Amino acid sequence: MPRDHHPAKPLARRHMPAGFDISIESYTNGRTVRIPSDYGPAQDMRGFDAYRNIVDYIVRITHRIWESADHAGAPRDVEYIDACYAPNSMVYDDYGLQRGSRKIIDDTHHTTGAFPDIVLDAEEVIWAGNDAVGFHTSHLTRIIGTNTKASRYGPAAGTRISIPVIANCVALENDIFLEHVLYNTSAMLRQLGLDLREEAARLAADPPPGWPRDKSVWDGLRSAAAPARPLSLAEPVDGFDPDAFARSIHDNVWNGDGSAVAARYHADMRFEGTTDREFAGTDAYRDYANELRGAFPDFALQVDEVYWMGNETDGWLVSTRWSAEGTHSGNTIYREPTGKRCQIWGITQWRVEGGRVVREWQLFNEFDLMMQIEGARRG
């Protein structure tokens, strides 16, 4: 019988690492190879294959599944997905809900076929939890590859892509059974030379599996692994609280007056986001938020899950998963209003130092959002 870990258990404050002993920085520090032979400090990993700790698990399964060879010269092993994704896994991606390890295997074969030289380079893993409640991981990776074969988006473009991807997973006993992943599809398609609006209209007319989401899928996306009450309310603490910090900033920037941009971001903060957005400084951040909010004047965002690692001395890494609804009634980034009620969701990673955000990586479902809008516009 396959293991059934659903539903994912929400995290408590005690599950947040108080330091960076087990981290990407510790894993790769000073090494000249991407996948080191020294996998860092040992951690209880009941039921997992021979992985040293949760960062080792996330980095090495990604490398084994996606890339062409390891240190021993082993070939890419896409079918290993069957050993580390549950048969009843639930993956919320750019298009909707994908169910089961077989669907993930098929999608991965498609992508590696279109980009035979693909590399997934781990840039950050924010983690919390343990082998009893489940490991929650927010994995920022860089996908690099050349489109030399046809894909569902058309013939080979011969173009090299480089895009950030964020996957928030929950794993127990070697199985990822819940995942929220944003592949930054809009950035990939733009780098392939495709017109995003035309492609969004094409796929809205002939949609991929999972699209559009119905209400039950949307509600499941928002509620999965979310605590019944925010930890800042259920388990209040004195001093800096990453949960309260993340929730208050997201509420202020996206639902409020935006004053938290000046108050809680470093003036020279750096940002990387969806569809190749990169900039520095709070003025640029404020312009970005206003542009997106301008398209949806009734934009209403909720924070679904926050977890973190760190301390006041060394700083913090914070992962926030959020979702929003809004009516496309503003004439800004997505052109003439359609009146479409839209679903928007995202994952934000922060590096926080001295009580201010110094780096932000944020992805949201922009291509899916354009499909929602273009579908309404044309039909």
XYZ file of C-alpha atoms in Angstrom:
379
model
C 0.000 0.000 0.000
C 1.402 3.456 -0.852
C 1.950 5.744 2.094
C -0.699 8.438 2.506
C 0.547 11.512 4.338
C -2.338 13.814 3.368
C -3.216 16.279 4.649
C 0.103 18.003 5.374
C 0.490 18.980 9.007
C 1.084 22.699 9.607
C 4.266 23.778 11.334
C 4.700 25.113 14.868
C 7.290 27.614 16.009
C 9.493 24.845 17.452
C 9.945 23.440 13.942
C 11.877 26.483 12.668
C 15.698 26.071 12.566
C 17.450 28.578 14.803
C 20.586 28.700 12.636
C 22.205 27.766 9.335
C 24.193 24.621 10.154
C 22.032 22.712 7.676
C 21.757 25.102 4.738
C 22.787 25.653 1.134
C 25.566 27.951 2.319
C 26.914 25.274 4.656
C 26.438 22.586 1.995
C 28.414 24.355 -0.735
C 30.703 26.769 1.124
C 34.223 26.788 -0.294
C 33.619 23.890 -2.663
C 34.419 23.872 -6.359
C 31.778 21.280 -7.318
C 28.024 21.805 -7.373
C 27.150 18.524 -5.633
C 29.718 17.960 -2.872
C 30.699 14.578 -1.493
C 30.480 15.952 2.069
C 26.774 16.409 2.626
C 26.939 18.384 5.858
C 25.651 17.648 9.383
C 23.561 14.539 9.951
C 19.846 14.890 10.650
C 17.159 12.397 11.604
C 15.717 11.241 8.269
C 13.437 8.320 9.185
C 12.140 6.532 6.110
C 14.285 8.466 3.634
C 16.876 6.985 1.306
C 20.547 7.549 2.139
C 20.480 11.333 2.487
C 22.436 13.161 5.146
C 19.888 15.900 5.811
C 16.925 17.629 4.170
C 19.045 20.040 2.104
C 21.056 17.095 0.801
C 17.787 15.346 -0.117
C 16.340 18.293 -2.029
C 19.546 19.137 -3.893
C 20.553 15.590 -4.785
C 17.159 14.296 -5.911
C 16.852 17.338 -8.176
C 20.301 16.695 -9.621
C 19.636 12.974 -10.106
C 16.254 13.494 -11.773
C 17.060 16.403 -14.056
C 20.715 16.360 -15.016
C 22.671 14.148 -17.346
C 25.331 12.695 -15.055
C 26.557 12.604 -11.455
C 30.121 12.206 -10.178
C 30.018 8.506 -11.050
C 28.793 9.174 -14.581
C 25.254 7.896 -13.989
C 22.680 9.075 -16.559
C 19.728 11.332 -15.857
C 17.139 9.339 -13.888
C 13.708 10.875 -14.449
C 12.003 7.679 -13.289
C 13.490 8.224 -9.814
C 10.582 10.604 -9.347
C 8.536 7.488 -8.609
C 10.704 6.858 -5.531
C 10.525 10.398 -4.140
C 7.041 11.595 -5.109
C 4.030 9.856 -3.614
C 1.650 8.041 -5.986
C -1.076 10.357 -4.663
C 1.079 13.492 -4.610
C -0.648 16.833 -5.174
C 1.321 19.446 -7.121
C -0.119 22.932 -7.513
C 1.727 24.504 -10.444
C 1.362 27.457 -12.819
C -1.646 25.812 -14.499
C -3.545 24.109 -11.692
C -3.436 20.841 -9.755
C -1.435 17.889 -11.065
C -2.004 14.563 -9.305
C 0.332 11.608 -8.917
C 3.973 10.830 -9.549
C 3.301 9.533 -13.069
C 2.096 12.949 -14.236
C 5.277 14.546 -12.845
C 7.415 11.939 -14.616
C 5.706 12.585 -17.945
C 6.073 16.371 -17.599
C 9.750 16.029 -16.689
C 10.438 13.795 -19.690
C 8.794 16.462 -21.860
C 10.993 19.245 -20.479
C 14.256 17.307 -20.539
C 13.427 16.256 -24.101
C 12.977 19.881 -25.168
C 16.100 21.020 -23.252
C 18.533 18.068 -23.382
C 21.369 20.029 -21.702
C 19.161 21.281 -18.848
C 20.749 22.173 -15.498
C 18.892 22.933 -12.259
C 21.298 24.838 -10.043
C 20.184 25.145 -6.398
C 20.479 28.702 -5.080
C 18.572 28.439 -1.792
C 16.661 25.950 0.339
C 14.693 27.445 3.214
C 13.482 24.566 5.351
C 11.600 23.792 8.543
C 10.045 20.758 10.208
C 11.392 17.269 10.825
C 10.865 13.617 9.911
C 7.766 13.356 12.123
C 5.675 16.392 11.157
C 7.169 16.585 7.685
C 9.956 18.635 6.137
C 8.742 21.848 4.502
C 11.230 23.173 1.943
C 11.231 26.295 -0.214
C 13.680 25.520 -3.025
C 14.918 28.348 -5.245
C 16.672 26.925 -8.268
C 17.982 28.297 -11.554
C 16.909 26.408 -14.690
C 19.439 26.767 -17.485
C 19.185 25.006 -20.834
C 19.008 25.239 -24.612
C 15.761 24.554 -26.461
C 17.022 22.248 -29.214
C 13.927 20.032 -29.540
C 10.223 20.718 -30.051
C 7.956 21.227 -27.041
C 4.259 21.844 -26.374
C 5.057 25.505 -27.039
C 6.265 24.913 -30.594
C 9.354 23.941 -32.606
C 12.856 24.233 -31.203
C 13.867 27.874 -30.818
C 17.591 27.182 -30.393
C 17.484 29.674 -27.531
C 19.232 29.360 -24.180
C 17.075 30.119 -21.159
C 17.968 31.021 -17.585
C 15.040 31.390 -15.181
C 14.458 31.203 -11.424
C 11.948 28.628 -10.155
C 10.587 28.220 -6.623
C 9.130 24.946 -5.341
C 7.626 24.687 -1.862
C 7.422 20.997 -0.945
C 6.332 18.877 2.009
C 8.100 15.516 2.338
C 7.926 12.486 4.629
C 9.634 9.092 4.335
C 11.335 9.964 1.033
C 8.029 11.091 -0.509
C 7.172 14.611 -1.597
C 3.402 14.460 -1.275
C 2.484 18.157 -1.483
C 4.088 20.824 -3.656
C 3.402 24.402 -4.687
C 5.695 25.203 -7.613
C 6.016 28.213 -9.885
C 8.058 27.453 -12.975
C 8.125 31.083 -14.134
C 6.544 29.973 -17.399
C 6.156 33.554 -18.628
C 9.925 34.149 -18.360
C 10.695 30.914 -20.208
C 8.283 31.679 -23.045
C 9.550 35.212 -23.421
C 13.147 33.999 -23.547
C 12.057 31.532 -26.251
C 10.893 34.514 -28.296
C 7.148 33.895 -27.979
C 4.535 36.633 -27.643
C 3.047 36.081 -24.192
C -0.418 37.402 -24.960
C -0.745 35.372 -28.143
C 0.464 32.235 -26.383
C -1.855 32.897 -23.428
C -4.821 33.214 -25.790
C -3.825 30.023 -27.636
C -3.571 27.976 -24.461
C -6.738 29.451 -22.959
C -8.535 28.064 -26.013
C -6.737 24.705 -25.824
C -5.797 24.457 -22.141
C -3.175 22.226 -20.514
C -4.178 19.716 -17.809
C -5.405 21.387 -14.636
C -6.518 24.671 -16.209
C -8.658 26.480 -15.303
C -8.844 25.767 -11.577
C -12.262 25.245 -10.098
C -13.161 26.636 -6.686
C -12.253 23.454 -4.817
C -8.745 23.396 -6.331
C -8.281 27.102 -5.611
C -9.432 26.665 -2.019
C -7.132 23.634 -1.650
C -4.159 25.562 -3.021
C -4.714 28.308 -0.465
C -5.398 26.130 2.569
C -2.873 23.283 2.080
C -0.419 23.153 5.022
C -1.723 26.469 6.331
C -1.976 26.780 10.133
C -5.401 27.243 11.677
C -4.136 30.517 13.186
C -1.003 32.475 12.298
C 1.887 31.525 14.582
C 2.287 35.174 15.541
C -1.159 34.877 17.180
C -1.126 31.237 18.291
C 2.429 31.334 19.671
C 3.377 34.991 20.273
C 6.982 35.832 21.162
C 8.905 38.864 22.346
C 11.393 40.438 19.946
C 11.593 39.924 16.208
C 8.952 37.525 14.897
C 9.416 36.407 11.259
C 5.766 35.340 11.043
C 4.391 38.708 12.161
C 6.999 40.480 10.017
C 6.060 38.592 6.831
C 2.330 38.865 7.347
C 2.316 42.565 8.192
C 4.520 43.529 5.228
C 2.501 41.521 2.714
C -0.739 42.980 4.065
C 0.581 46.531 3.970
C 2.261 46.411 0.552
C -0.488 44.547 -1.300
C -3.649 45.498 0.628
C -2.653 48.738 2.344
C -0.840 52.020 1.752
C 2.577 50.522 0.945
C 4.371 52.402 3.720
C 6.164 49.194 4.736
C 8.333 49.439 1.600
C 10.211 52.395 3.091
C 9.975 51.171 6.682
C 10.868 47.497 6.280
C 13.018 47.230 3.147
C 16.639 48.266 2.887
C 16.957 51.280 0.579
C 19.255 49.307 -1.734
C 17.294 46.051 -1.611
C 17.612 43.778 -4.621
C 14.680 42.048 -6.272
C 14.314 39.215 -8.768
C 10.896 38.077 -9.870
C 8.485 36.800 -12.455
C 8.975 37.377 -16.192
C 12.596 38.542 -15.901
C 11.900 41.402 -13.492
C 15.105 42.522 -11.783
C 15.713 45.805 -10.038
C 17.223 47.444 -6.976
C 15.858 49.963 -4.516
C 12.593 50.731 -2.803
C 11.381 53.222 -5.423
C 11.455 50.501 -8.089
C 9.729 48.080 -5.715
C 6.960 50.560 -5.009
C 6.459 51.134 -8.745
C 6.219 47.372 -9.326
C 3.605 46.884 -6.597
C 1.577 49.859 -7.794
C 1.607 48.619 -11.390
C 0.265 45.204 -10.429
C -2.263 46.591 -7.961
C -3.375 49.119 -10.567
C -4.609 46.306 -12.794
C -6.720 44.938 -9.912
C -8.024 47.885 -7.841
C -9.829 45.495 -5.467
C -6.732 43.278 -5.059
C -7.065 41.271 -1.832
C -4.106 39.170 -0.685
C -3.892 36.623 2.104
C -0.778 34.972 3.511
C -1.203 31.190 3.448
C 2.009 29.904 5.063
C 5.218 31.300 6.545
C 8.312 29.441 7.695
C 11.859 30.497 8.313
C 15.340 29.766 9.590
C 17.835 31.966 11.423
C 18.258 34.244 14.406
C 18.741 37.918 15.251
C 22.538 37.697 15.116
C 22.952 35.885 11.798
C 19.806 37.159 10.095
C 16.843 35.276 8.696
C 15.695 33.464 5.591
C 11.903 33.603 5.282
C 9.556 31.821 2.872
C 6.029 33.190 2.462
C 3.376 31.556 0.325
C 0.449 33.829 -0.509
C -2.647 34.033 -2.683
C -4.930 36.791 -3.871
C -8.055 37.556 -5.841
C -8.836 40.646 -7.842
C -11.002 41.962 -10.651
C -9.200 43.013 -13.816
C -10.745 46.486 -13.949
C -7.612 48.648 -14.210
C -5.921 49.677 -17.459
C -2.251 49.122 -16.630
C 0.061 46.176 -17.217
C -2.537 43.807 -18.739
C -4.097 46.352 -21.117
C -7.802 47.137 -21.387
C -9.912 45.870 -18.472
C -11.932 42.704 -18.984
C -13.820 42.622 -15.683
C -12.455 39.093 -15.125
C -12.243 37.921 -11.521
C -8.720 36.463 -11.327
C -6.751 34.050 -9.150
C -3.185 35.085 -8.305
C -0.766 33.190 -6.092
C 2.908 33.389 -5.313
C 5.919 32.471 -3.225
C 8.286 35.042 -1.762
C 11.724 34.381 -0.298
C 13.493 37.020 1.780
C 16.901 37.534 3.267
C 16.350 39.736 6.322
C 19.118 41.572 8.173
C 18.706 44.053 11.004
C 14.922 43.926 10.724
C 14.886 44.895 7.009
C 14.522 42.933 3.790
C 17.778 43.113 1.823
C 16.961 40.543 -0.914
C 13.656 39.382 -2.316
C 12.907 36.602 -4.765
C 9.226 36.522 -5.679
C 7.374 34.460 -8.250
C 3.681 34.458 -9.081
C 1.512 32.766 -11.712
C 1.767 35.540 -14.280
C 1.345 33.442 -17.414
C -1.687 31.679 -15.943
C -3.007 35.131 -14.975
C -2.594 36.275 -18.583
C -4.443 33.150 -19.735
C -7.320 34.048 -17.413
C -7.423 37.575 -18.847
C -6.928 36.695 -22.510
C -9.478 33.882 -22.232
C -12.024 36.395 -20.921
C -11.071 38.895 -23.597
C -11.581 36.475 -26.457
C -14.503 34.448 -25.316
